[in-house]
Amino acid sequence: MPEKGVRSTYSQCPFELQMYDEQGMIATGSAFFFEINDEWFLITNWHNVSGKHFLENRPLLNGRFPTRLVAKLSSYDIEDSPEGSFGIVPFDVSIYQNDEPLWLEHPELSSRCDVIALPLQRPASCPEFMHNAVNRISGARIPVEPGGTVFIVGFPRSISVGFGLPLWKSGYIASEPHYDITIGGKPRQFGGLSGGIKLPAFFLDSQTREGMSGSPVFASYFGTWDTVDPYSRLGPDDPGFWERDDVFLGSKAIEFVGCYSGRIGPEEEGAALGMCWRKDVIEKICIAKKRGRHPHINYASPI
């Protein structure tokens, strides 16, 4: 760990997004790279590219809608800069081609999943140590449990430090992460909620701010656990416990667990709840490669 420099590789992961239309910049957000089958994808929220609420379909940006993105990525090819040849530069990112979206959506939920994947290779001018794919930084597996600590690493209200590094907003896992959440459901006598829509995400308890939509979420754990099966029961009296090499004792590790997408409704707003779309959601989008539908066209057939 350097004393003078970036002290966490996770700080080098996300980057800021700026959303533009023909009149100029209209909003900011966060994004990160994901790699699967040797392909790279820019991951962010559907509402960042559409300018609309992913469930209610209402405009979010005073009637303005993004037509392109700018990704603020690090580069060694900066010219005429007082800071030197290394720093953050804007990269134009197309989100439409011939009026058709370039991003990929969830194969079943489509725009009702607030995560998109945009096929995009990391620019050659970007240093290898910056903006690494979140799922390739570490293979560590930890117990991801309710009440566990999470960090949402992004750019609240465009705030950054140093040459453009993100902020770490802490929070807690507020629901059982294996189970889908239900939005808009009604209480019933026999447990759970009736009606509403089920979404492959879990709740977070965190005071986030605008600009963090699309941030990677990392779970943190300190203690003793089985690195192969983090959810198995483990005790020092187990046969062969002290001879095992797959057990972490009094250790700390971080695991990427999903993509943040902010508050989603008046009930969740009042309860200070945000959402984390699980890692497997991102994998499914990247593998299925279902091209997104245009967010401003009313299609005759339902999704």
PDB file of N, CA and C in Angstrom, residues 9 12 40 74 76 122-133:
ATOM      1  N   THR A   9      -7.296  -0.264  -4.543  1.00  0.00           N
ATOM      2  CA  THR A   9      -7.560  -0.530  -5.970  1.00  0.00           C
ATOM      3  C   THR A   9      -9.026  -0.340  -6.311  1.00  0.00           C
ATOM      4  N   GLN A  12      -9.877   2.941  -7.798  1.00  0.00           N
ATOM      5  CA  GLN A  12      -9.483   3.097  -9.196  1.00  0.00           C
ATOM      6  C   GLN A  12     -10.499   2.486 -10.159  1.00  0.00           C
ATOM      7  N   TRP A  40     -15.695  -6.406 -22.753  1.00  0.00           N
ATOM      8  CA  TRP A  40     -15.829  -5.358 -21.751  1.00  0.00           C
ATOM      9  C   TRP A  40     -17.144  -4.605 -21.952  1.00  0.00           C
ATOM     10  N   SER A  74      -9.280   8.118 -16.907  1.00  0.00           N
ATOM     11  CA  SER A  74      -7.883   8.510 -16.791  1.00  0.00           C
ATOM     12  C   SER A  74      -7.144   8.210 -18.086  1.00  0.00           C
ATOM     13  N   TYR A  76      -3.016   8.739 -20.146  1.00  0.00           N
ATOM     14  CA  TYR A  76      -1.642   9.214 -20.212  1.00  0.00           C
ATOM     15  C   TYR A  76      -1.418  10.116 -21.426  1.00  0.00           C
ATOM     16  N   ARG A 122     -12.191  -0.641 -22.783  1.00  0.00           N
ATOM     17  CA  ARG A 122     -11.450   0.416 -22.097  1.00  0.00           C
ATOM     18  C   ARG A 122     -10.468   1.054 -23.084  1.00  0.00           C
ATOM     19  N   PRO A 123     -10.436   2.392 -23.189  1.00  0.00           N
ATOM     20  CA  PRO A 123      -9.561   3.044 -24.164  1.00  0.00           C
ATOM     21  C   PRO A 123      -8.099   2.653 -23.974  1.00  0.00           C
ATOM     22  N   ALA A 124      -7.369   2.570 -25.076  1.00  0.00           N
ATOM     23  CA  ALA A 124      -5.967   2.168 -25.030  1.00  0.00           C
ATOM     24  C   ALA A 124      -5.117   3.151 -24.238  1.00  0.00           C
ATOM     25  N   SER A 125      -5.534   4.423 -24.200  1.00  0.00           N
ATOM     26  CA  SER A 125      -4.765   5.436 -23.477  1.00  0.00           C
ATOM     27  C   SER A 125      -4.970   5.366 -21.973  1.00  0.00           C
ATOM     28  N   CYS A 126      -5.914   4.542 -21.541  1.00  0.00           N
ATOM     29  CA  CYS A 126      -6.197   4.399 -20.112  1.00  0.00           C
ATOM     30  C   CYS A 126      -5.187   3.438 -19.480  1.00  0.00           C
ATOM     31  N   PRO A 127      -4.504   3.831 -18.414  1.00  0.00           N
ATOM     32  CA  PRO A 127      -3.516   2.950 -17.785  1.00  0.00           C
ATOM     33  C   PRO A 127      -4.148   1.653 -17.297  1.00  0.00           C
ATOM     34  N   GLU A 128      -3.375   0.588 -17.302  1.00  0.00           N
ATOM     35  CA  GLU A 128      -3.891  -0.720 -16.897  1.00  0.00           C
ATOM     36  C   GLU A 128      -4.321  -0.746 -15.433  1.00  0.00           C
ATOM     37  N   PHE A 129      -3.744   0.126 -14.615  1.00  0.00           N
ATOM     38  CA  PHE A 129      -4.091   0.108 -13.193  1.00  0.00           C
ATOM     39  C   PHE A 129      -5.349   0.915 -12.883  1.00  0.00           C
ATOM     40  N   MET A 130      -5.944   1.551 -13.892  1.00  0.00           N
ATOM     41  CA  MET A 130      -7.134   2.366 -13.672  1.00  0.00           C
ATOM     42  C   MET A 130      -8.352   1.740 -14.347  1.00  0.00           C
ATOM     43  N   HIS A 131      -9.490   1.883 -13.687  1.00  0.00           N
ATOM     44  CA  HIS A 131     -10.788   1.472 -14.219  1.00  0.00           C
ATOM     45  C   HIS A 131     -10.804  -0.001 -14.610  1.00  0.00           C
ATOM     46  N   ASN A 132     -10.218  -0.848 -13.769  1.00  0.00           N
ATOM     47  CA  ASN A 132     -10.277  -2.283 -14.016  1.00  0.00           C
ATOM     48  C   ASN A 132     -11.713  -2.780 -13.875  1.00  0.00           C
ATOM     49  N   ALA A 133     -12.021  -3.879 -14.555  1.00  0.00           N
ATOM     50  CA  ALA A 133     -13.352  -4.476 -14.439  1.00  0.00           C
ATOM     51  C   ALA A 133     -13.584  -4.916 -12.993  1.00  0.00           C
TER      52      ALA A 133
END
